[in-house]
Amino acid sequence: MVETRKKLKIYIPGIKFPSVSLTGNTCALNCAHCGKHYLEGMRKPERGELLDYCLKLARDGYNGCLLSGGMDGRLKVPLDFYAEEIREIKRRTNLKLNAHVGFIDESDLEWVKYVDVVSLDFVADDDVIKRVYKIDKTVEDYLRILNLLTEAGVRVAPHITIGLDFGKIHWEYKAIDLLVKYPIDVLVLDVLIPTKGTEMENVPKPSVEESLEVVKYARERFDGELSIGCMRPLGRWRLEFDKGAILAGVDRLTNPPRKVIEWAKTIRDVEIIYECCVM
């Protein structure tokens, strides 16, 4: 049972922290769990309009945005093409910027320093990477990105998707063991949503119980702030999982049901924050 004195931060990003796709609905990949589906709900400023879009966000009282999109042929989200606009956004506004970057390299260090945090999907199994993302990358490639960014002083928030291997849970424990060796202050746990129109649409959801075992393991191993991210199944599944995660001692929880928020207030000090959970 978690200490009741420990504050729970509840993040609700959609209202004041929109997600932006800089590639529209386009992605060079066709991942088994996503199939470009998650790009559809993002805002899509045209090429050259990102600065004006963000200046308007600032004028309208938004807190920041997630810069995201599909990967290009380099296996990068092409934020480097927006380097000047990103620099101007930080110079001319107080917006916080969270970024999805893909497989960046040393050439990206010049612009990535302007974002507040990099959200990095992390997978700790070579076979899962090949079968889910269908790319010729390995765990070492992910670790290279982590090394590059942390050594450059860029704040990184790794994301683990529980059940990413077609609903099966196994590699997630190794991922936690690897990540706790890095200077990260927040670790995000998502859970696979079997999404219509993807290869995984008929995969069973990971069970609440098994998913919470990963949460508990992460809580035991990780000294920083543990966050439950946006992506996890809805309905009764989310209600039961979120309560279990709160009892397991997570520090941050994104978009929980209203019932969970009211229940959480009876056992924890609760703060509501209208930003991405890594901010």
Short mmCIF file of N, CA, C and O in Angstrom, two decimals, residues 123-230:
data_model
loop_
_atom_site.label_atom_id
_atom_site.label_comp_id
_atom_site.label_asym_id
_atom_site.label_seq_id
_atom_site.Cartn_x
_atom_site.Cartn_y
_atom_site.Cartn_z
N VAL A 123 11.95 -0.34 -26.44
CA VAL A 123 11.67 -1.78 -26.52
C VAL A 123 12.95 -2.54 -26.22
O VAL A 123 14.02 -2.20 -26.74
N ALA A 124 12.87 -3.57 -25.39
CA ALA A 124 14.07 -4.28 -24.95
C ALA A 124 14.11 -5.72 -25.46
O ALA A 124 14.55 -6.62 -24.77
N ASP A 125 13.66 -5.91 -26.70
CA ASP A 125 13.69 -7.25 -27.29
C ASP A 125 13.82 -7.11 -28.79
O ASP A 125 12.94 -6.54 -29.44
N ASP A 126 14.92 -7.63 -29.37
CA ASP A 126 15.18 -7.47 -30.80
C ASP A 126 14.07 -8.08 -31.65
O ASP A 126 13.67 -7.52 -32.69
N ASP A 127 13.56 -9.21 -31.23
CA ASP A 127 12.53 -9.89 -32.01
C ASP A 127 11.22 -9.11 -32.02
O ASP A 127 10.54 -9.02 -33.05
N VAL A 128 10.87 -8.52 -30.88
CA VAL A 128 9.65 -7.71 -30.79
C VAL A 128 9.77 -6.48 -31.69
O VAL A 128 8.82 -6.10 -32.39
N ILE A 129 10.94 -5.86 -31.70
CA ILE A 129 11.17 -4.70 -32.57
C ILE A 129 10.91 -5.07 -34.02
O ILE A 129 10.22 -4.34 -34.75
N LYS A 130 11.44 -6.22 -34.45
CA LYS A 130 11.29 -6.63 -35.85
C LYS A 130 9.84 -6.98 -36.19
O LYS A 130 9.33 -6.64 -37.25
N ARG A 131 9.17 -7.69 -35.27
CA ARG A 131 7.81 -8.16 -35.59
C ARG A 131 6.75 -7.06 -35.47
O ARG A 131 5.76 -7.07 -36.19
N VAL A 132 6.95 -6.13 -34.54
CA VAL A 132 5.94 -5.08 -34.32
C VAL A 132 6.22 -3.86 -35.20
O VAL A 132 5.33 -3.37 -35.89
N TYR A 133 7.46 -3.38 -35.20
CA TYR A 133 7.80 -2.18 -35.97
C TYR A 133 8.25 -2.49 -37.39
O TYR A 133 8.28 -1.60 -38.24
N LYS A 134 8.67 -3.75 -37.62
CA LYS A 134 9.10 -4.20 -38.95
C LYS A 134 10.29 -3.39 -39.46
O LYS A 134 10.33 -3.00 -40.63
N ILE A 135 11.21 -3.11 -38.58
CA ILE A 135 12.42 -2.38 -38.95
C ILE A 135 13.65 -3.16 -38.50
O ILE A 135 13.58 -3.98 -37.58
N ASP A 136 14.75 -2.88 -39.15
CA ASP A 136 15.99 -3.60 -38.85
C ASP A 136 16.77 -2.84 -37.78
O ASP A 136 17.83 -2.28 -38.04
N LYS A 137 16.20 -2.78 -36.59
CA LYS A 137 16.84 -2.12 -35.46
C LYS A 137 16.90 -3.08 -34.28
O LYS A 137 16.16 -4.07 -34.24
N THR A 138 17.77 -2.77 -33.32
CA THR A 138 17.94 -3.64 -32.16
C THR A 138 17.85 -2.83 -30.87
O THR A 138 17.78 -1.59 -30.90
N VAL A 139 17.87 -3.53 -29.75
CA VAL A 139 17.88 -2.87 -28.44
C VAL A 139 19.07 -1.92 -28.35
O VAL A 139 18.97 -0.81 -27.80
N GLU A 140 20.20 -2.31 -28.93
CA GLU A 140 21.40 -1.46 -28.90
C GLU A 140 21.15 -0.12 -29.57
O GLU A 140 21.70 0.90 -29.16
N ASP A 141 20.31 -0.10 -30.61
CA ASP A 141 19.99 1.17 -31.28
C ASP A 141 19.20 2.10 -30.36
O ASP A 141 19.41 3.31 -30.36
N TYR A 142 18.30 1.52 -29.57
CA TYR A 142 17.56 2.33 -28.60
C TYR A 142 18.48 2.86 -27.51
O TYR A 142 18.38 4.01 -27.08
N LEU A 143 19.38 2.00 -27.06
CA LEU A 143 20.32 2.42 -26.01
C LEU A 143 21.26 3.51 -26.53
O LEU A 143 21.65 4.42 -25.79
N ARG A 144 21.61 3.43 -27.82
CA ARG A 144 22.46 4.46 -28.40
C ARG A 144 21.78 5.83 -28.35
O ARG A 144 22.41 6.85 -28.04
N ILE A 145 20.47 5.87 -28.65
CA ILE A 145 19.72 7.13 -28.57
C ILE A 145 19.71 7.65 -27.14
O ILE A 145 19.93 8.84 -26.89
N LEU A 146 19.47 6.74 -26.20
CA LEU A 146 19.47 7.14 -24.78
C LEU A 146 20.81 7.71 -24.36
O LEU A 146 20.89 8.74 -23.68
N ASN A 147 21.87 7.04 -24.76
CA ASN A 147 23.22 7.52 -24.43
C ASN A 147 23.48 8.89 -25.04
O ASN A 147 23.99 9.80 -24.38
N LEU A 148 23.12 9.01 -26.32
CA LEU A 148 23.35 10.27 -27.04
C LEU A 148 22.66 11.44 -26.34
O LEU A 148 23.27 12.49 -26.09
N LEU A 149 21.39 11.26 -26.02
CA LEU A 149 20.60 12.35 -25.45
C LEU A 149 20.98 12.65 -24.01
O LEU A 149 21.13 13.81 -23.63
N THR A 150 21.14 11.62 -23.20
CA THR A 150 21.45 11.87 -21.79
C THR A 150 22.85 12.47 -21.63
O THR A 150 23.05 13.36 -20.80
N GLU A 151 23.79 12.03 -22.46
CA GLU A 151 25.14 12.60 -22.38
C GLU A 151 25.17 14.05 -22.86
O GLU A 151 26.02 14.83 -22.43
N ALA A 152 24.22 14.41 -23.73
CA ALA A 152 24.14 15.79 -24.21
C ALA A 152 23.32 16.67 -23.26
O ALA A 152 23.14 17.86 -23.52
N GLY A 153 22.81 16.07 -22.19
CA GLY A 153 22.03 16.84 -21.22
C GLY A 153 20.58 17.08 -21.62
O GLY A 153 19.90 17.94 -21.06
N VAL A 154 20.10 16.30 -22.61
CA VAL A 154 18.71 16.42 -23.03
C VAL A 154 17.85 15.55 -22.12
O VAL A 154 18.18 14.40 -21.86
N ARG A 155 16.73 16.11 -21.62
CA ARG A 155 15.85 15.36 -20.74
C ARG A 155 15.06 14.33 -21.56
O ARG A 155 14.44 14.67 -22.55
N VAL A 156 15.13 13.06 -21.15
CA VAL A 156 14.47 11.97 -21.87
C VAL A 156 13.48 11.27 -20.94
O VAL A 156 13.79 10.99 -19.78
N ALA A 157 12.29 10.99 -21.49
CA ALA A 157 11.27 10.25 -20.74
C ALA A 157 10.95 8.97 -21.52
O ALA A 157 10.14 8.99 -22.45
N PRO A 158 11.59 7.85 -21.20
CA PRO A 158 11.30 6.60 -21.91
C PRO A 158 9.87 6.12 -21.65
O PRO A 158 9.34 6.28 -20.54
N HIS A 159 9.26 5.56 -22.70
CA HIS A 159 7.92 4.98 -22.61
C HIS A 159 8.02 3.48 -22.90
O HIS A 159 8.59 3.08 -23.92
N ILE A 160 7.46 2.67 -22.03
CA ILE A 160 7.34 1.22 -22.25
C ILE A 160 5.86 0.92 -22.48
O ILE A 160 5.01 1.31 -21.68
N THR A 161 5.56 0.21 -23.57
CA THR A 161 4.17 -0.20 -23.82
C THR A 161 4.00 -1.65 -23.38
O THR A 161 4.47 -2.58 -24.05
N ILE A 162 3.34 -1.83 -22.26
CA ILE A 162 3.09 -3.16 -21.71
C ILE A 162 2.20 -3.95 -22.67
O ILE A 162 1.17 -3.44 -23.13
N GLY A 163 2.63 -5.17 -23.02
CA GLY A 163 1.84 -6.01 -23.92
C GLY A 163 2.07 -5.72 -25.39
O GLY A 163 1.31 -6.21 -26.24
N LEU A 164 3.11 -4.96 -25.72
CA LEU A 164 3.37 -4.61 -27.12
C LEU A 164 3.58 -5.83 -28.01
O LEU A 164 3.30 -5.78 -29.20
N ASP A 165 4.04 -6.93 -27.44
CA ASP A 165 4.27 -8.15 -28.22
C ASP A 165 2.95 -8.91 -28.41
O ASP A 165 2.73 -9.98 -27.83
N PHE A 166 2.05 -8.31 -29.19
CA PHE A 166 0.76 -8.94 -29.51
C PHE A 166 0.03 -9.39 -28.24
O PHE A 166 -0.56 -10.47 -28.18
N GLY A 167 0.10 -8.55 -27.20
CA GLY A 167 -0.63 -8.79 -25.96
C GLY A 167 0.15 -9.55 -24.90
O GLY A 167 -0.26 -9.61 -23.74
N LYS A 168 1.28 -10.15 -25.30
CA LYS A 168 2.07 -10.95 -24.34
C LYS A 168 3.02 -10.04 -23.56
O LYS A 168 3.59 -9.09 -24.10
N ILE A 169 3.21 -10.36 -22.29
CA ILE A 169 4.09 -9.57 -21.42
C ILE A 169 5.31 -10.41 -21.07
O ILE A 169 5.19 -11.51 -20.54
N HIS A 170 6.51 -9.92 -21.40
CA HIS A 170 7.73 -10.64 -21.03
C HIS A 170 8.95 -9.71 -21.04
O HIS A 170 9.67 -9.63 -20.05
N TRP A 171 9.17 -8.96 -22.12
CA TRP A 171 10.38 -8.14 -22.27
C TRP A 171 10.36 -6.88 -21.41
O TRP A 171 11.40 -6.26 -21.20
N GLU A 172 9.19 -6.52 -20.91
CA GLU A 172 9.03 -5.26 -20.17
C GLU A 172 9.91 -5.20 -18.93
O GLU A 172 10.43 -4.13 -18.56
N TYR A 173 10.12 -6.35 -18.28
CA TYR A 173 10.94 -6.38 -17.06
C TYR A 173 12.40 -6.07 -17.39
O TYR A 173 13.08 -5.33 -16.65
N LYS A 174 12.87 -6.61 -18.50
CA LYS A 174 14.25 -6.32 -18.93
C LYS A 174 14.39 -4.84 -19.27
O LYS A 174 15.42 -4.21 -18.97
N ALA A 175 13.36 -4.29 -19.89
CA ALA A 175 13.40 -2.86 -20.24
C ALA A 175 13.56 -2.00 -18.99
O ALA A 175 14.37 -1.06 -18.97
N ILE A 176 12.81 -2.32 -17.96
CA ILE A 176 12.92 -1.57 -16.70
C ILE A 176 14.32 -1.71 -16.12
O ILE A 176 14.93 -0.72 -15.71
N ASP A 177 14.85 -2.93 -16.14
CA ASP A 177 16.20 -3.15 -15.60
C ASP A 177 17.25 -2.34 -16.35
O ASP A 177 18.21 -1.85 -15.76
N LEU A 178 17.08 -2.19 -17.66
CA LEU A 178 18.02 -1.39 -18.46
C LEU A 178 17.87 0.10 -18.16
O LEU A 178 18.85 0.83 -18.01
N LEU A 179 16.63 0.56 -18.08
CA LEU A 179 16.38 2.00 -17.98
C LEU A 179 16.76 2.59 -16.63
O LEU A 179 17.15 3.76 -16.54
N VAL A 180 16.68 1.77 -15.57
CA VAL A 180 16.99 2.32 -14.25
C VAL A 180 18.47 2.70 -14.12
O VAL A 180 18.85 3.40 -13.18
N LYS A 181 19.29 2.29 -15.07
CA LYS A 181 20.71 2.65 -15.04
C LYS A 181 20.98 4.04 -15.61
O LYS A 181 22.10 4.53 -15.55
N TYR A 182 19.95 4.65 -16.20
CA TYR A 182 20.12 5.94 -16.87
C TYR A 182 19.64 7.09 -16.01
O TYR A 182 18.77 6.92 -15.15
N PRO A 183 20.17 8.30 -16.26
CA PRO A 183 19.74 9.49 -15.48
C PRO A 183 18.41 10.03 -15.99
O PRO A 183 18.34 11.10 -16.61
N ILE A 184 17.35 9.28 -15.75
CA ILE A 184 16.01 9.73 -16.15
C ILE A 184 15.20 10.02 -14.89
O ILE A 184 15.35 9.34 -13.87
N ASP A 185 14.34 11.04 -14.98
CA ASP A 185 13.57 11.40 -13.78
C ASP A 185 12.11 10.99 -13.85
O ASP A 185 11.39 11.05 -12.87
N VAL A 186 11.66 10.56 -15.04
CA VAL A 186 10.30 10.04 -15.15
C VAL A 186 10.29 8.88 -16.15
O VAL A 186 10.91 8.95 -17.21
N LEU A 187 9.62 7.80 -15.77
CA LEU A 187 9.46 6.62 -16.62
C LEU A 187 7.97 6.43 -16.86
O LEU A 187 7.18 6.43 -15.90
N VAL A 188 7.58 6.29 -18.14
CA VAL A 188 6.17 6.20 -18.50
C VAL A 188 5.81 4.78 -18.91
O VAL A 188 6.51 4.16 -19.71
N LEU A 189 4.72 4.28 -18.35
CA LEU A 189 4.20 2.97 -18.71
C LEU A 189 2.87 3.14 -19.43
O LEU A 189 1.93 3.73 -18.88
N ASP A 190 2.79 2.67 -20.67
CA ASP A 190 1.54 2.58 -21.42
C ASP A 190 1.13 1.11 -21.45
O ASP A 190 1.90 0.23 -21.07
N VAL A 191 -0.07 0.85 -21.96
CA VAL A 191 -0.54 -0.52 -22.12
C VAL A 191 -1.17 -0.64 -23.50
O VAL A 191 -1.93 0.24 -23.93
N LEU A 192 -0.88 -1.74 -24.18
CA LEU A 192 -1.40 -1.96 -25.53
C LEU A 192 -2.92 -1.84 -25.58
O LEU A 192 -3.63 -2.42 -24.77
N ILE A 193 -3.40 -1.09 -26.58
CA ILE A 193 -4.82 -1.07 -26.92
C ILE A 193 -4.97 -1.82 -28.25
O ILE A 193 -4.44 -1.35 -29.27
N PRO A 194 -5.63 -2.97 -28.28
CA PRO A 194 -5.86 -3.64 -29.57
C PRO A 194 -6.77 -2.73 -30.42
O PRO A 194 -7.96 -2.58 -30.14
N THR A 195 -6.20 -2.11 -31.44
CA THR A 195 -6.86 -1.02 -32.17
C THR A 195 -7.42 -1.50 -33.49
O THR A 195 -6.73 -2.15 -34.27
N LYS A 196 -8.68 -1.14 -33.75
CA LYS A 196 -9.36 -1.53 -34.98
C LYS A 196 -8.58 -1.04 -36.19
O LYS A 196 -8.10 0.09 -36.22
N GLY A 197 -8.47 -1.89 -37.21
CA GLY A 197 -7.78 -1.50 -38.42
C GLY A 197 -6.29 -1.77 -38.39
O GLY A 197 -5.58 -1.48 -39.35
N THR A 198 -5.80 -2.34 -37.28
CA THR A 198 -4.38 -2.70 -37.18
C THR A 198 -4.25 -4.22 -37.12
O THR A 198 -5.23 -4.93 -36.91
N GLU A 199 -3.02 -4.71 -37.26
CA GLU A 199 -2.78 -6.16 -37.16
C GLU A 199 -3.18 -6.72 -35.80
O GLU A 199 -3.44 -7.90 -35.65
N MET A 200 -3.20 -5.85 -34.80
CA MET A 200 -3.46 -6.32 -33.43
C MET A 200 -4.92 -6.12 -32.99
O MET A 200 -5.21 -6.26 -31.81
N GLU A 201 -5.82 -5.82 -33.93
CA GLU A 201 -7.17 -5.48 -33.50
C GLU A 201 -7.86 -6.64 -32.77
O GLU A 201 -8.72 -6.41 -31.91
N ASN A 202 -7.49 -7.88 -33.07
CA ASN A 202 -8.14 -9.02 -32.42
C ASN A 202 -7.29 -9.67 -31.32
O ASN A 202 -7.63 -10.73 -30.81
N VAL A 203 -6.20 -9.00 -30.98
CA VAL A 203 -5.35 -9.50 -29.89
C VAL A 203 -6.06 -9.24 -28.55
O VAL A 203 -6.63 -8.17 -28.35
N PRO A 204 -6.05 -10.20 -27.62
CA PRO A 204 -6.64 -9.93 -26.30
C PRO A 204 -5.87 -8.83 -25.58
O PRO A 204 -4.65 -8.75 -25.68
N LYS A 205 -6.59 -7.97 -24.87
CA LYS A 205 -5.91 -6.95 -24.06
C LYS A 205 -5.04 -7.65 -23.02
O LYS A 205 -5.43 -8.69 -22.49
N PRO A 206 -3.88 -7.07 -22.69
CA PRO A 206 -3.14 -7.59 -21.54
C PRO A 206 -4.05 -7.52 -20.31
O PRO A 206 -4.83 -6.57 -20.17
N SER A 207 -3.97 -8.52 -19.44
CA SER A 207 -4.85 -8.51 -18.27
C SER A 207 -4.46 -7.39 -17.31
O SER A 207 -3.29 -6.97 -17.25
N VAL A 208 -5.44 -6.90 -16.57
CA VAL A 208 -5.17 -5.87 -15.54
C VAL A 208 -4.13 -6.39 -14.56
O VAL A 208 -3.18 -5.67 -14.20
N GLU A 209 -4.29 -7.64 -14.14
CA GLU A 209 -3.40 -8.20 -13.10
C GLU A 209 -1.95 -8.26 -13.58
O GLU A 209 -1.03 -7.84 -12.88
N GLU A 210 -1.75 -8.81 -14.79
CA GLU A 210 -0.39 -8.92 -15.32
C GLU A 210 0.22 -7.53 -15.57
O GLU A 210 1.41 -7.32 -15.36
N SER A 211 -0.59 -6.62 -16.05
CA SER A 211 -0.10 -5.26 -16.31
C SER A 211 0.32 -4.59 -15.02
O SER A 211 1.34 -3.89 -14.97
N LEU A 212 -0.45 -4.80 -13.97
CA LEU A 212 -0.10 -4.20 -12.67
C LEU A 212 1.16 -4.82 -12.07
O LEU A 212 1.88 -4.14 -11.33
N GLU A 213 1.45 -6.07 -12.42
CA GLU A 213 2.70 -6.66 -11.96
C GLU A 213 3.90 -5.90 -12.51
O GLU A 213 4.91 -5.71 -11.83
N VAL A 214 3.80 -5.46 -13.77
CA VAL A 214 4.87 -4.66 -14.37
C VAL A 214 4.97 -3.31 -13.66
O VAL A 214 6.07 -2.83 -13.36
N VAL A 215 3.83 -2.71 -13.36
CA VAL A 215 3.81 -1.42 -12.64
C VAL A 215 4.51 -1.57 -11.28
O VAL A 215 5.35 -0.75 -10.90
N LYS A 216 4.16 -2.63 -10.58
CA LYS A 216 4.74 -2.85 -9.24
C LYS A 216 6.25 -3.08 -9.33
O LYS A 216 7.02 -2.59 -8.49
N TYR A 217 6.67 -3.83 -10.35
CA TYR A 217 8.11 -4.08 -10.53
C TYR A 217 8.84 -2.77 -10.81
O TYR A 217 9.91 -2.51 -10.25
N ALA A 218 8.25 -1.95 -11.68
CA ALA A 218 8.86 -0.66 -11.99
C ALA A 218 8.94 0.21 -10.74
O ALA A 218 9.95 0.90 -10.51
N ARG A 219 7.90 0.16 -9.93
CA ARG A 219 7.90 0.97 -8.70
C ARG A 219 9.01 0.52 -7.75
O ARG A 219 9.66 1.37 -7.10
N GLU A 220 9.25 -0.77 -7.68
CA GLU A 220 10.31 -1.29 -6.81
C GLU A 220 11.70 -0.91 -7.31
O GLU A 220 12.59 -0.61 -6.52
N ARG A 221 11.88 -0.89 -8.63
CA ARG A 221 13.21 -0.71 -9.21
C ARG A 221 13.57 0.74 -9.49
O ARG A 221 14.75 1.10 -9.50
N PHE A 222 12.56 1.59 -9.76
CA PHE A 222 12.82 2.93 -10.26
C PHE A 222 12.62 3.97 -9.17
O PHE A 222 11.56 4.04 -8.55
N ASP A 223 13.65 4.79 -8.96
CA ASP A 223 13.60 5.79 -7.89
C ASP A 223 12.93 7.10 -8.30
O ASP A 223 12.55 7.90 -7.45
N GLY A 224 12.85 7.34 -9.61
CA GLY A 224 12.25 8.59 -10.08
C GLY A 224 10.73 8.52 -10.06
O GLY A 224 10.13 7.67 -9.41
N GLU A 225 10.09 9.45 -10.80
CA GLU A 225 8.63 9.48 -10.83
C GLU A 225 8.11 8.50 -11.88
O GLU A 225 8.57 8.48 -13.02
N LEU A 226 7.18 7.68 -11.47
CA LEU A 226 6.59 6.66 -12.33
C LEU A 226 5.24 7.17 -12.82
O LEU A 226 4.39 7.59 -12.02
N SER A 227 5.06 7.14 -14.14
CA SER A 227 3.84 7.70 -14.74
C SER A 227 3.09 6.64 -15.55
O SER A 227 3.70 5.82 -16.22
N ILE A 228 1.77 6.70 -15.48
CA ILE A 228 0.92 5.93 -16.39
C ILE A 228 0.51 6.86 -17.51
O ILE A 228 -0.11 7.90 -17.28
N GLY A 229 0.89 6.49 -18.75
CA GLY A 229 0.68 7.38 -19.89
C GLY A 229 -0.72 7.31 -20.46
O GLY A 229 -1.62 6.65 -19.94
N CYS A 230 -0.89 8.01 -21.60
CA CYS A 230 -2.22 8.14 -22.23
C CYS A 230 -2.76 6.81 -22.73
O CYS A 230 -3.97 6.58 -22.70
#
